[in-house]
Every structure is written in C-alpha cells, then in structure tokens.
CSV table of C-alpha atoms and ligand atoms in Angstrom, one decimal:
chain,number,residue,atom,x,y,z
A,150,MET,CA,-0.1,-0.2,-0.1
A,151,HIS,CA,1.3,3.7,-0.6
A,152,GLN,CA,2.3,6.3,1.9
A,153,PHE,CA,1.4,9.9,1.1
A,154,ILE,CA,3.3,12.7,1.8
A,155,GLN,CA,0.8,15.3,3.6
A,156,ASN,CA,0.9,18.8,3.1
A,157,SER,CA,3.0,18.9,0.4
A,158,LYS,CA,2.4,21.0,-2.5
A,159,SER,CA,3.6,18.8,-5.1
A,160,GLU,CA,0.8,16.6,-6.8
A,161,ASN,CA,3.5,14.0,-7.9
A,162,GLN,CA,4.8,13.6,-4.6
A,163,ILE,CA,1.0,13.3,-2.7
A,164,PHE,CA,-0.2,10.9,-5.7
A,165,ASP,CA,1.9,9.1,-7.7
A,166,VAL,CA,-0.7,7.3,-10.2
A,167,LYS,CA,2.3,4.7,-11.4
A,168,LYS,CA,3.2,3.3,-8.3
A,169,ILE,CA,-1.0,3.0,-6.8
A,170,ARG,CA,-1.6,1.0,-10.0
A,171,GLN,CA,1.0,-1.4,-9.0
A,172,ASP,CA,-1.5,-2.0,-6.1
A,173,PHE,CA,-4.0,-3.5,-8.9
A,174,PRO,CA,-2.5,-6.8,-10.7
A,175,ILE,CA,-5.0,-6.9,-13.3
A,176,LEU,CA,-4.3,-3.6,-14.7
A,177,ASN,CA,-1.3,-5.2,-16.0
A,178,THR,CA,-3.9,-7.5,-18.5
A,179,LYS,CA,-3.4,-7.3,-22.2
A,180,VAL,CA,-6.4,-7.3,-24.3
A,181,HIS,CA,-6.3,-8.5,-27.7
A,182,GLY,CA,-2.6,-7.8,-27.6
A,183,LYS,CA,-3.0,-4.1,-26.2
A,184,PRO,CA,-2.6,-2.6,-22.8
A,185,LEU,CA,-5.9,-2.9,-21.1
A,186,VAL,CA,-7.6,0.8,-20.3
A,187,TYR,CA,-10.0,0.0,-17.5
A,188,LEU,CA,-12.8,3.0,-17.6
A,189,ASP,CA,-15.7,0.9,-16.4
A,190,ASN,CA,-15.1,1.9,-13.2
A,191,ALA,CA,-18.9,2.4,-12.5
A,192,ALA,CA,-19.9,-0.9,-12.9
A,193,THR,CA,-17.2,-2.4,-10.4
A,194,SER,CA,-14.1,-1.2,-9.7
A,195,GLN,CA,-10.6,-3.1,-9.5
A,196,LYS,CA,-9.3,-4.7,-6.7
A,197,PRO,CA,-6.3,-3.9,-4.7
A,198,LYS,CA,-3.1,-6.5,-4.1
A,199,VAL,CA,-4.5,-5.8,-0.2
A,200,VAL,CA,-8.2,-6.8,-1.0
A,201,ILE,CA,-7.2,-9.8,-2.6
A,202,ASP,CA,-4.6,-10.9,0.2
A,203,ALA,CA,-7.4,-10.6,2.9
A,204,ILE,CA,-9.6,-12.8,1.2
A,205,GLN,CA,-7.1,-14.8,0.3
A,206,LYS,CA,-5.8,-15.2,4.0
A,207,TYR,CA,-9.6,-15.8,5.4
A,208,TYR,CA,-9.7,-19.0,3.2
A,209,GLU,CA,-6.2,-20.0,4.2
A,210,SER,CA,-6.2,-19.3,7.4
A,211,GLN,CA,-9.7,-18.1,9.1
A,212,ASN,CA,-12.4,-20.4,7.1
A,213,SER,CA,-15.3,-20.8,9.5
A,214,ASN,CA,-18.7,-19.5,10.4
A,215,VAL,CA,-19.1,-16.7,12.6
A,216,HIS,CA,-21.2,-16.1,15.5
A,217,ARG,CA,-21.5,-19.8,15.7
A,218,GLY,CA,-18.6,-21.9,16.9
A,219,VAL,CA,-16.9,-22.2,20.4
A,220,HIS,CA,-13.5,-22.7,18.4
A,221,PHE,CA,-10.2,-21.3,17.4
A,222,LEU,CA,-11.1,-20.8,13.6
A,223,SER,CA,-14.8,-19.4,14.7
A,224,ASP,CA,-13.2,-17.0,17.0
A,225,SER,CA,-11.0,-15.7,14.5
A,226,ALA,CA,-13.8,-15.5,11.4
A,227,THR,CA,-16.0,-13.7,14.2
A,228,ASN,CA,-13.4,-11.1,15.3
A,229,SER,CA,-12.5,-9.9,11.6
A,230,TYR,CA,-16.1,-9.9,10.6
A,231,GLU,CA,-16.5,-7.4,13.4
A,232,GLU,CA,-13.6,-5.8,13.3
A,233,ALA,CA,-14.2,-4.8,9.4
A,234,ARG,CA,-18.0,-3.8,10.5
A,235,ASP,CA,-16.0,-1.1,12.9
A,236,LYS,CA,-13.7,-0.1,10.2
A,237,ILE,CA,-17.0,0.8,8.2
A,238,LYS,CA,-18.6,2.2,10.9
A,239,ASN,CA,-15.8,4.9,11.2
A,240,PHE,CA,-15.3,5.5,7.6
A,241,ILE,CA,-19.3,6.9,7.2
A,242,ASN,CA,-19.2,7.9,10.4
A,243,ALA,CA,-22.2,6.0,11.4
A,244,LYS,CA,-22.9,6.6,15.1
A,245,SER,CA,-22.7,2.9,16.0
A,246,SER,CA,-21.9,-0.6,14.7
A,247,LYS,CA,-25.6,-1.2,15.3
A,248,GLU,CA,-26.6,1.1,12.3
A,249,VAL,CA,-24.2,-0.7,10.0
A,250,ILE,CA,-26.0,-3.8,8.3
A,251,TYR,CA,-24.4,-6.2,6.2
A,252,VAL,CA,-26.1,-6.8,2.6
A,253,ARG,CA,-25.5,-8.4,-0.8
A,254,GLY,CA,-25.3,-4.6,-2.0
A,255,THR,CA,-27.0,-1.6,-3.0
A,256,THR,CA,-29.9,-3.1,-4.8
A,257,GLU,CA,-30.7,-5.8,-1.7
A,258,ALA,CA,-30.4,-2.6,0.7
A,259,ILE,CA,-33.0,-0.8,-1.6
A,260,ASN,CA,-35.5,-3.9,-1.5
A,261,LEU,CA,-34.9,-4.2,2.6
A,262,VAL,CA,-35.7,-0.5,3.4
A,263,ALA,CA,-39.0,-0.8,0.6
A,264,HIS,CA,-40.1,-3.7,2.2
A,265,THR,CA,-39.5,-3.5,5.9
A,266,PHE,CA,-39.7,0.1,6.4
A,267,VAL,CA,-41.5,1.7,3.8
A,268,LYS,CA,-44.8,-1.0,3.0
A,269,PRO,CA,-46.2,-1.3,6.1
A,270,LYS,CA,-46.5,2.6,6.5
A,271,LEU,CA,-48.1,2.8,2.7
A,272,ASN,CA,-51.7,3.1,2.1
A,273,GLU,CA,-53.8,3.7,-1.0
A,274,GLY,CA,-53.2,7.1,-2.6
A,275,ASP,CA,-49.8,7.3,-0.5
A,276,ASN,CA,-46.9,8.6,-2.9
A,277,VAL,CA,-43.1,7.8,-2.8
A,278,ILE,CA,-41.0,10.5,-4.5
A,279,VAL,CA,-37.7,9.2,-6.7
A,280,SER,CA,-35.8,11.1,-9.5
A,281,LEU,CA,-36.1,10.8,-12.9
A,282,MET,CA,-32.3,9.7,-13.1
A,283,GLU,CA,-32.5,6.4,-10.7
A,284,HIS,CA,-30.7,3.3,-11.2
A,285,HIS,CA,-33.3,0.6,-11.9
A,286,ALA,CA,-32.8,-0.5,-8.2
A,287,ASN,CA,-34.0,2.3,-7.0
A,288,ILE,CA,-37.4,2.6,-9.0
A,289,VAL,CA,-38.6,-1.0,-9.3
A,290,PRO,CA,-38.6,-2.0,-5.6
A,291,TRP,CA,-40.6,1.0,-5.0
A,292,GLN,CA,-42.9,0.0,-8.1
A,293,ILE,CA,-43.5,-3.5,-6.1
A,294,VAL,CA,-44.3,-2.1,-3.0
A,295,CYS,CA,-46.6,0.6,-4.3
A,296,ASP,CA,-48.5,-1.6,-6.6
A,297,GLU,CA,-49.3,-4.1,-3.8
A,298,LYS,CA,-50.6,-1.3,-1.8
A,299,LYS,CA,-51.9,1.1,-4.4
A,300,ALA,CA,-49.6,3.8,-3.8
A,301,LYS,CA,-48.1,6.1,-6.1
A,302,ILE,CA,-44.6,7.0,-7.3
A,303,LYS,CA,-43.5,10.7,-8.2
A,304,ILE,CA,-40.5,12.0,-10.1
A,305,ILE,CA,-38.4,14.6,-9.4
A,306,PRO,CA,-37.4,15.9,-13.0
A,307,ILE,CA,-34.0,16.7,-14.7
A,308,ASN,CA,-33.3,19.6,-17.1
A,309,GLU,CA,-31.3,18.9,-20.3
A,310,PHE,CA,-27.9,19.1,-18.7
A,311,GLY,CA,-29.0,15.9,-16.4
A,312,GLU,CA,-29.1,18.1,-13.3
A,313,LEU,CA,-31.7,17.9,-10.8
A,314,LYS,CA,-34.7,20.2,-10.9
A,315,VAL,CA,-34.7,20.3,-7.2
A,316,GLU,CA,-37.0,23.1,-6.8
A,317,GLU,CA,-39.4,20.8,-7.9
A,318,VAL,CA,-39.1,18.3,-4.8
A,319,ASN,CA,-41.2,21.5,-2.8
A,320,ASN,CA,-44.0,21.0,-5.4
A,321,LEU,CA,-44.0,17.0,-5.0
A,322,ILE,CA,-44.4,16.6,-1.8
A,323,ASP,CA,-47.6,16.3,0.0
A,324,GLU,CA,-49.2,15.0,2.9
A,325,LYS,CA,-49.6,11.4,1.4
A,326,THR,CA,-45.6,11.3,0.6
A,327,LYS,CA,-44.3,8.5,3.1
A,328,PHE,CA,-41.0,8.3,1.8
A,329,ILE,CA,-38.0,10.1,-0.7
A,330,SER,CA,-35.5,7.9,-2.2
A,331,LEU,CA,-32.4,9.8,-4.4
A,332,VAL,CA,-29.4,8.9,-5.8
A,333,HIS,CA,-26.2,10.5,-4.9
A,334,ILE,CA,-24.5,10.6,-7.8
A,335,SER,CA,-26.0,9.4,-11.0
A,336,ASN,CA,-24.1,6.2,-12.8
A,337,SER,CA,-25.4,7.3,-16.7
A,338,LEU,CA,-24.7,11.2,-16.3
A,339,GLY,CA,-22.2,11.6,-13.5
A,340,THR,CA,-24.5,14.0,-11.9
A,341,ILE,CA,-23.6,14.9,-8.2
A,342,ASN,CA,-27.3,15.7,-6.4
A,343,PRO,CA,-27.7,18.5,-4.0
A,344,ILE,CA,-28.6,15.5,-1.3
A,345,LYS,CA,-28.3,17.8,1.7
A,346,LYS,CA,-30.8,20.1,0.5
A,347,VAL,CA,-33.1,17.4,-0.5
A,348,ILE,CA,-32.6,16.1,2.8
A,349,GLU,CA,-33.7,19.2,4.6
A,350,LEU,CA,-36.7,19.4,2.6
A,351,ALA,CA,-37.4,15.8,3.6
A,352,HIS,CA,-37.1,16.5,7.1
A,353,LYS,CA,-38.9,20.0,7.3
A,354,ASN,CA,-41.8,17.7,6.1
A,355,ASN,CA,-41.1,14.6,8.3
A,356,ILE,CA,-40.4,12.4,5.4
A,357,PRO,CA,-37.7,9.9,5.6
A,358,ILE,CA,-35.1,9.7,3.1
A,359,LEU,CA,-32.7,7.2,2.0
A,360,ILE,CA,-29.8,8.1,-0.2
A,361,ASP,CA,-28.6,5.8,-2.9
A,362,GLY,CA,-24.6,6.3,-2.4
A,363,ALA,CA,-23.5,3.3,-5.2
A,364,GLN,CA,-21.7,5.6,-7.3
A,365,SER,CA,-21.0,8.2,-4.5
A,366,VAL,CA,-18.5,6.4,-2.1
A,367,CYS,CA,-15.9,5.7,-4.3
A,368,HIS,CA,-15.6,9.7,-5.0
A,369,SER,CA,-16.5,11.7,-2.0
A,370,LYS,CA,-16.0,11.1,1.9
A,371,ILE,CA,-19.6,9.9,3.2
A,372,ASP,CA,-20.6,11.3,7.0
A,373,VAL,CA,-23.9,9.8,7.6
A,374,GLN,CA,-24.2,12.0,10.5
A,375,ASP,CA,-23.3,15.2,8.7
A,376,LEU,CA,-25.9,14.5,6.0
A,377,GLY,CA,-28.5,13.6,8.2
A,378,CYS,CA,-30.3,11.0,5.8
A,379,ASP,CA,-32.1,8.1,7.3
A,380,PHE,CA,-30.9,5.4,5.2
A,381,PHE,CA,-27.8,5.4,3.2
A,382,VAL,CA,-26.8,2.1,1.2
A,383,PHE,CA,-23.7,1.2,-1.2
A,384,SER,CA,-22.4,-1.3,-2.6
A,385,GLY,CA,-18.6,-3.1,-2.1
A,386,HIS,CA,-17.9,-3.7,-5.3
A,387,LYS,CA,-17.7,-0.2,-6.6
A,388,ILE,CA,-14.9,0.4,-3.8
A,389,CYS,CA,-12.0,-1.8,-4.6
A,390,ALA,CA,-13.8,-4.8,-2.6
A,391,PRO,CA,-15.6,-7.9,-3.7
A,392,THR,CA,-19.0,-8.2,-5.0
A,393,GLY,CA,-21.5,-9.5,-3.0
A,394,ILE,CA,-21.1,-7.1,-0.2
A,395,GLY,CA,-22.7,-4.4,0.4
A,396,ILE,CA,-24.3,-2.0,2.9
A,397,LEU,CA,-27.0,-0.4,4.6
A,398,TYR,CA,-26.9,2.1,7.0
A,399,GLY,CA,-29.9,3.1,9.0
A,400,LYS,CA,-30.5,5.5,12.0
A,401,GLU,CA,-30.6,3.1,15.2
A,402,LYS,CA,-34.0,4.1,16.1
A,403,LEU,CA,-35.8,3.2,12.8
A,404,LEU,CA,-34.0,0.1,12.5
A,405,GLU,CA,-35.1,-1.3,15.9
A,406,ALA,CA,-38.4,-0.4,15.0
A,407,MET,CA,-38.4,-2.3,11.7
A,408,PRO,CA,-39.4,-6.0,11.3
A,409,PRO,CA,-36.7,-8.4,9.8
A,410,TYR,CA,-36.1,-8.6,6.0
A,411,GLN,CA,-36.0,-12.7,6.2
A,412,GLY,CA,-35.9,-15.2,8.9
A,413,GLY,CA,-32.9,-18.0,9.9
A,414,GLY,CA,-30.2,-18.4,11.6
A,415,ASP,CA,-28.2,-15.8,13.1
A,416,MET,CA,-31.2,-13.0,13.5
A,417,ILE,CA,-33.1,-14.8,16.4
A,418,LEU,CA,-32.0,-14.9,20.2
A,419,GLN,CA,-34.5,-17.6,20.8
A,420,VAL,CA,-37.2,-19.9,18.8
A,421,THR,CA,-40.0,-22.0,19.9
A,422,PHE,CA,-43.0,-22.8,17.7
A,423,GLU,CA,-45.2,-20.5,19.7
A,424,LYS,CA,-42.8,-17.6,19.4
A,425,THR,CA,-39.7,-16.7,18.1
A,426,ILE,CA,-37.2,-13.5,19.7
A,427,TYR,CA,-35.6,-11.6,17.1
A,428,ASN,CA,-32.0,-10.8,17.6
A,429,ASP,CA,-30.3,-7.7,18.5
A,430,LEU,CA,-29.2,-5.2,15.7
A,431,PRO,CA,-27.5,-5.4,13.7
A,432,TYR,CA,-28.1,-9.3,13.5
A,433,LYS,CA,-31.8,-9.1,13.3
A,434,PHE,CA,-31.3,-8.1,9.7
A,435,GLU,CA,-28.5,-10.5,8.8
A,436,ALA,CA,-30.4,-14.0,8.2
A,437,GLY,CA,-28.1,-17.1,7.8
A,438,THR,CA,-24.5,-17.8,6.9
A,439,PRO,CA,-23.2,-14.5,5.5
A,440,ASN,CA,-20.6,-13.4,3.1
A,441,ILE,CA,-17.8,-13.3,5.7
A,442,ALA,CA,-14.8,-13.4,3.1
A,443,GLY,CA,-16.6,-10.3,1.3
A,444,ALA,CA,-17.2,-8.3,4.8
A,445,ILE,CA,-13.3,-8.7,5.8
A,446,GLY,CA,-12.4,-7.4,1.8
A,447,LEU,CA,-14.8,-4.7,2.5
A,448,GLY,CA,-12.9,-3.5,5.8
A,449,VAL,CA,-10.0,-3.8,4.0
A,450,ALA,CA,-11.2,-1.6,1.0
A,451,VAL,CA,-12.0,1.2,3.0
A,452,GLU,CA,-9.1,1.3,5.2
A,453,TYR,CA,-7.2,1.1,1.6
A,454,LEU,CA,-9.0,4.6,0.3
A,455,GLN,CA,-8.7,6.4,3.7
A,456,ASN,CA,-5.0,6.0,3.4
A,457,LEU,CA,-4.8,7.2,-0.2
A,458,GLY,CA,-7.4,10.2,0.8
A,459,TYR,CA,-10.1,11.4,-0.7
A,460,GLU,CA,-8.6,14.8,-1.7
A,461,ASN,CA,-6.2,13.1,-3.3
A,462,ILE,CA,-8.6,10.7,-5.1
A,463,ASN,CA,-10.7,13.8,-5.8
A,464,THR,CA,-7.7,15.5,-7.5
A,465,GLN,CA,-6.8,13.1,-9.7
A,466,GLU,CA,-10.5,12.0,-10.6
A,467,SER,CA,-11.4,15.8,-11.4
A,468,LYS,CA,-7.9,15.8,-13.8
A,469,LEU,CA,-9.2,13.1,-15.7
A,470,LEU,CA,-12.5,14.2,-15.9
A,471,ASN,CA,-12.0,17.9,-17.2
A,472,TYR,CA,-9.5,16.5,-19.4
A,473,ALA,CA,-11.4,13.5,-20.9
A,474,THR,CA,-14.5,16.5,-21.0
A,475,GLU,CA,-12.4,19.1,-22.9
A,476,LYS,CA,-11.1,16.4,-25.8
A,477,PHE,CA,-14.8,15.2,-25.9
A,478,SER,CA,-16.2,18.4,-26.8
A,479,LYS,CA,-13.9,19.2,-29.3
A,480,LEU,CA,-14.9,16.0,-31.3
A,481,GLU,CA,-17.2,16.0,-34.2
A,482,ASN,CA,-20.1,13.6,-34.3
A,483,VAL,CA,-19.4,13.2,-30.3
A,484,ARG,CA,-22.2,14.4,-28.0
A,485,ILE,CA,-21.7,14.1,-24.1
A,486,ILE,CA,-24.6,13.0,-22.1
A,487,GLY,CA,-24.7,14.7,-18.4
A,488,THR,CA,-23.1,18.0,-18.5
A,489,SER,CA,-23.7,18.9,-15.4
A,490,LYS,CA,-21.9,21.5,-13.3
A,491,ASN,CA,-21.6,19.4,-10.4
A,492,LYS,CA,-20.4,16.2,-12.0
A,493,ALA,CA,-18.0,12.9,-10.6
A,494,SER,CA,-15.7,11.4,-13.2
A,495,ILE,CA,-18.3,9.7,-15.9
A,496,VAL,CA,-18.5,10.7,-19.2
A,497,SER,CA,-21.2,9.1,-21.0
A,498,PHE,CA,-21.2,9.8,-24.8
A,499,VAL,CA,-23.2,8.9,-28.4
A,500,MET,CA,-21.4,8.6,-31.2
A,501,ALA,CA,-24.1,10.1,-34.1
A,502,ASP,CA,-26.1,7.7,-34.8
A,503,ILE,CA,-23.9,4.3,-34.1
A,504,HIS,CA,-25.1,1.7,-31.7
A,505,ALA,CA,-23.3,2.3,-28.4
A,506,HIS,CA,-22.8,-1.3,-28.5
A,507,ASP,CA,-20.9,-1.1,-31.8
A,508,VAL,CA,-18.9,1.7,-29.8
A,509,GLY,CA,-18.1,-0.6,-27.1
A,510,THR,CA,-17.1,-3.2,-29.5
A,511,ILE,CA,-14.8,-0.6,-31.5
A,512,LEU,CA,-13.1,0.5,-28.1
A,513,ASP,CA,-12.4,-2.9,-26.8
A,514,GLN,CA,-10.4,-3.8,-29.8
A,515,GLU,CA,-8.5,-0.8,-28.7
A,516,GLY,CA,-8.0,-2.5,-25.0
A,517,VAL,CA,-10.7,0.4,-23.9
A,518,ALA,CA,-13.3,-1.1,-21.4
A,519,VAL,CA,-16.3,0.9,-21.3
A,520,ARG,CA,-19.6,0.2,-20.3
A,521,ALA,CA,-22.1,0.3,-23.5
A,522,GLY,CA,-26.2,0.8,-23.4
A,523,HIS,CA,-28.9,2.2,-20.9
A,524,HIS,CA,-26.6,1.7,-17.8
A,525,CYS,CA,-30.1,-0.1,-15.7
A,526,THR,CA,-31.3,4.0,-16.3
A,527,GLN,CA,-33.7,3.6,-19.1
A,528,PRO,CA,-36.0,6.7,-17.9
A,529,VAL,CA,-32.9,8.5,-18.5
A,530,MET,CA,-32.3,7.2,-22.1
A,531,ASP,CA,-36.0,7.7,-22.7
A,532,TYR,CA,-35.8,11.6,-21.7
A,533,PHE,CA,-32.4,12.1,-23.8
A,534,LYS,CA,-34.2,10.1,-26.9
A,535,ILE,CA,-31.5,8.0,-27.0
A,536,ALA,CA,-31.2,4.2,-26.8
A,537,GLY,CA,-28.2,3.8,-24.7
A,538,THR,CA,-24.6,6.0,-24.4
A,539,ALA,CA,-21.0,4.7,-24.2
A,540,ARG,CA,-19.8,5.3,-20.5
A,541,ALA,CA,-16.1,5.9,-19.6
A,542,SER,CA,-16.1,6.1,-15.8
A,543,PHE,CA,-12.5,7.1,-14.0
A,544,SER,CA,-11.0,6.1,-10.9
A,545,PHE,CA,-8.2,7.4,-9.2
A,546,TYR,CA,-5.8,4.6,-11.1
A,547,ASN,CA,-6.4,6.2,-14.2
A,548,THR,CA,-4.1,7.8,-16.0
A,549,LEU,CA,-4.4,11.1,-18.7
A,550,GLU,CA,-2.3,8.6,-21.1
A,551,GLU,CA,-5.4,6.1,-20.9
A,552,VAL,CA,-7.7,9.2,-21.6
A,553,ASP,CA,-5.6,9.8,-24.8
A,554,ILE,CA,-5.7,6.2,-25.7
A,555,LEU,CA,-9.9,6.6,-25.1
A,556,GLU,CA,-9.6,9.6,-27.5
A,557,ASP,CA,-7.9,7.8,-30.1
A,558,ALA,CA,-10.1,4.7,-30.1
A,559,VAL,CA,-12.8,6.9,-30.4
A,560,LYS,CA,-11.2,8.8,-33.5
A,561,LYS,CA,-10.8,5.1,-35.0
A,562,GLY,CA,-14.4,4.0,-34.7
A,563,ILE,CA,-16.0,7.7,-36.0
A,564,LYS,CA,-13.6,7.0,-39.1
A,565,ILE,CA,-14.7,3.1,-39.2
A,566,PHE,CA,-18.5,4.0,-38.9
A,567,LEU,CA,-18.6,7.5,-40.4
A,568,GLY,CA,-15.5,7.7,-43.0
B,2002,C6P,N1,-24.4,0.3,-11.4
B,2002,C6P,C1,-23.5,0.5,-13.4
B,2002,C6P,O1,-22.8,0.0,-14.3
B,2002,C6P,P1,-25.8,-3.8,-7.4
B,2002,C6P,O2,-26.0,-3.9,-8.9
B,2002,C6P,O3,-26.8,-3.5,-6.3
B,2002,C6P,O4,-24.2,-3.2,-6.7
B,2002,C6P,O5,-25.5,-1.6,-7.4
B,2002,C6P,C2,-26.9,-1.4,-7.8
B,2002,C6P,C3,-27.1,0.5,-8.4
B,2002,C6P,C4,-28.0,1.1,-7.6
B,2002,C6P,N2,-27.5,2.3,-7.9
B,2002,C6P,C5,-26.9,2.9,-8.7
B,2002,C6P,C6,-26.7,4.3,-8.9
B,2002,C6P,C7,-25.9,2.4,-9.2
B,2002,C6P,O6,-24.7,2.8,-10.1
B,2002,C6P,C8,-26.2,0.5,-9.4
B,2002,C6P,C9,-25.1,-0.2,-10.2
B,2002,C6P,C10,-23.9,-0.2,-12.2
B,2002,C6P,O7,-23.8,1.7,-13.4
B,2002,C6P,C11,-24.4,-1.7,-12.7
B,2002,C6P,S1,-25.9,-1.4,-13.3
C-alpha cells in the first residue's frame, strides 16, 4: 500500500498514480495484445492486492462460520468480520456499529428498506418520491411495494444538462408523501445531486429519506451524521471490495422499529413454535451465513481508500474528468450526455447514430473497457431520446495517457463508421 506525503504541494509526491497502479494486478492485463485501459469503474472497480490478500488469508487460515462456533477458527473469523464492521462504521461516521448492516449490495439494501420500512406505512393513494435519474434498483422496488399498496411514485424531473430540478421537490411533496429515495451520484450522467438540500426538505416535512450512494462512496467522503439521512446504501464492489457485499446504514431507532427482512439463523435470540424472539441490531437483518470473506475484504478496502485520502482521489479524478471532457467536447459527431456543473468522473457519450454496443466493441479492440447501453437507467435514456450511451468512468488509478488512448479509439471508431 502506498504512503502519501501529507501537506506537500507537489502533486507527484502526493499522488503517484504509477505506483498506485502497482497495487492492482489486473491493470497489467493485455487485451487483444494491447494494454488494458479499464474505464468501467462505475460498473465495478478493480481490487487492490491488499484486498485480494485479505480474502486469500481468510480462506487459508480463518475459514469458519461466524457467531456460531466455540472454536479457534470461528473466533478468528468472527473477530475479523466484526472488526470490518467497525472500520465501515468509522468510514461513514455512523454513530454505532448497530447501524451498519451487511447486505449483498445496494439493490438488496433498497429492497430491504422498501419492504420492511416503507411498505407497512403505505396506504392507498400515498406516494413515494424518486428522481428521473435513478438506477432501476431505486425504481423497481418502489414500483413493487407501491403496486401492492395502491400507492404512487412521484418523479423529480431533470433538465437538459442532466441536473436534478431540485426546486420541484417542494411541489411534489404533499401530505401523502411517505418516503423519498434519491441517488447521490447518477451512474449514467455523473451528476452529483444536492442531497443535503433534499434531506433538509424531506425532514422539514417529516418525511424519511434514503440516499443511494452506490456511485458516491468511491468519489467522496461520506459522513452519514453530517448528511442526516435516515438510510444510506452502497455496494462494496464499487469501492475496491469484492462483489456480493454491501452496506445498509440506517438510524438505530428506525432499524430497531423495523421487522426483519428475512428469517433464519443468526437473526434470532430464541425460537419456539409458539414465538420467536429476534436478535439485536445489526444481526436482526443478517439471516443465514453471511459473506464473511466479502465483509473482511470490504473492511480492508475502506482502509485502503482512507489511506489514499479522498482529497487525493478527488484531485486525480477531477483532472481526468476535465481532460476527457475537454477532448470529447472538441470531437465532431460526439455528444456528451450529462453536462451537470457538479459532476463525478463519468463521461457518457453518443457517437452520431451509431449503436452504443458498436462503439463499445470498437473501443474493446483497442483494449479500452467502457460500458455500453442504458446502464440500468432507461428513463434517463428516454428523456434524452437515445437508446443508450457509451460510458467511460474514471477511477483514481486511471491516467491522462489512458484518456488519450480512449480519444484515439473513439476517433478510430468515427472513421470506421462515418468515413
Ligand atoms: N450500477 C453500473 O454499471 P448493485 O448492482 O446492487 O451493486 O448496485 C445497483 C446500483 C444502484 N444504484 C446505482 C446508482 C448504481 O450505479 C448501481 C449499479 C452499475 O452503473 C451496474 S448496473
């Protein structure tokens, strides 16, 4: 892992990207004989060696079930699993580790809140507010519970830059609004939403609010107490941790009052056929054998990011975003989708009327990995009247040279398709 010289003005000293890249073995991969240029970080980030090593160590020397055994290995696994929870608690500045629930990822966390917190409160004619730029994971769970309860979904609109029309939130809220669920950073546009403003508005009206942080934990320091949101959810795999592990943060008093999402082992204190007493937080929401290695990996991943420092991460990613935006703005036949003033390092683009998958395939031939399609945000695509985009999403380990390779690959694509 890399050390950074604190308080130094020299960028090279603060953040040596070349050195950092050595932490990520996969970045040495060759694709079609060319160096891999991995620009699909919004889909999933690559994993540093420290995280890979922690998972390997777990299976080589700790593998056992947690909270169950009285033996050495079970103790060791349980300690590491719970230490990871404490690290994550500190990472997001939760008040207590009881507020940190291990789940499979963002999708499961939203479903959990929809079914156990919101659904019981919904009556016919009530509404839940989301925005037009939500990932399907923050639309479909609400459709499921709203359909069941004959409630409605209200949508915060966006403008042509892909910015949230935050002034509309007040108009949408009424006495039937039971919940707001809003994405922090749009995965297809890169827009950073003014979530603090919306959280304040929600609370002024006594409405609880969930923030989908799937795309924000990798770019910005999250302090759930400062934000004041009731729930904050994210996936480990987008922040250097393995897949299949994520976090539901919830305020303790809300989690306490919620029924469990799933029943099974570990979420109970006592079971008889007459009555079952549920376990305390956070275990009440963690039925069954969990993803132990994943949780341990997530703990190591958040430490890795903390050691890099979010200021350094932001500086590098802003550099990449500005450089790529400047280049793409000058390219004929290329249009950037999502030009918000406040934006994370995501550049979605369309190339004339060429299908996004064709663009993605051409870029792949040059070793460049981007995502192509609707990015699970079909309402956004409908708004911009397009079928999909090619999306380059940059991480702190990407370089300006990689942006040059991307640009050359795009130019090659333009030549092939448009002559
Ligand atoms: N977006 C992307 O390529 P899961 O699949 O549960 O880890 O995360 C779902 C999710 C929820 N909200 C937002 C804002 C997201 O970006 C994602 C995942 C990936 O953009 C995969 S579709």
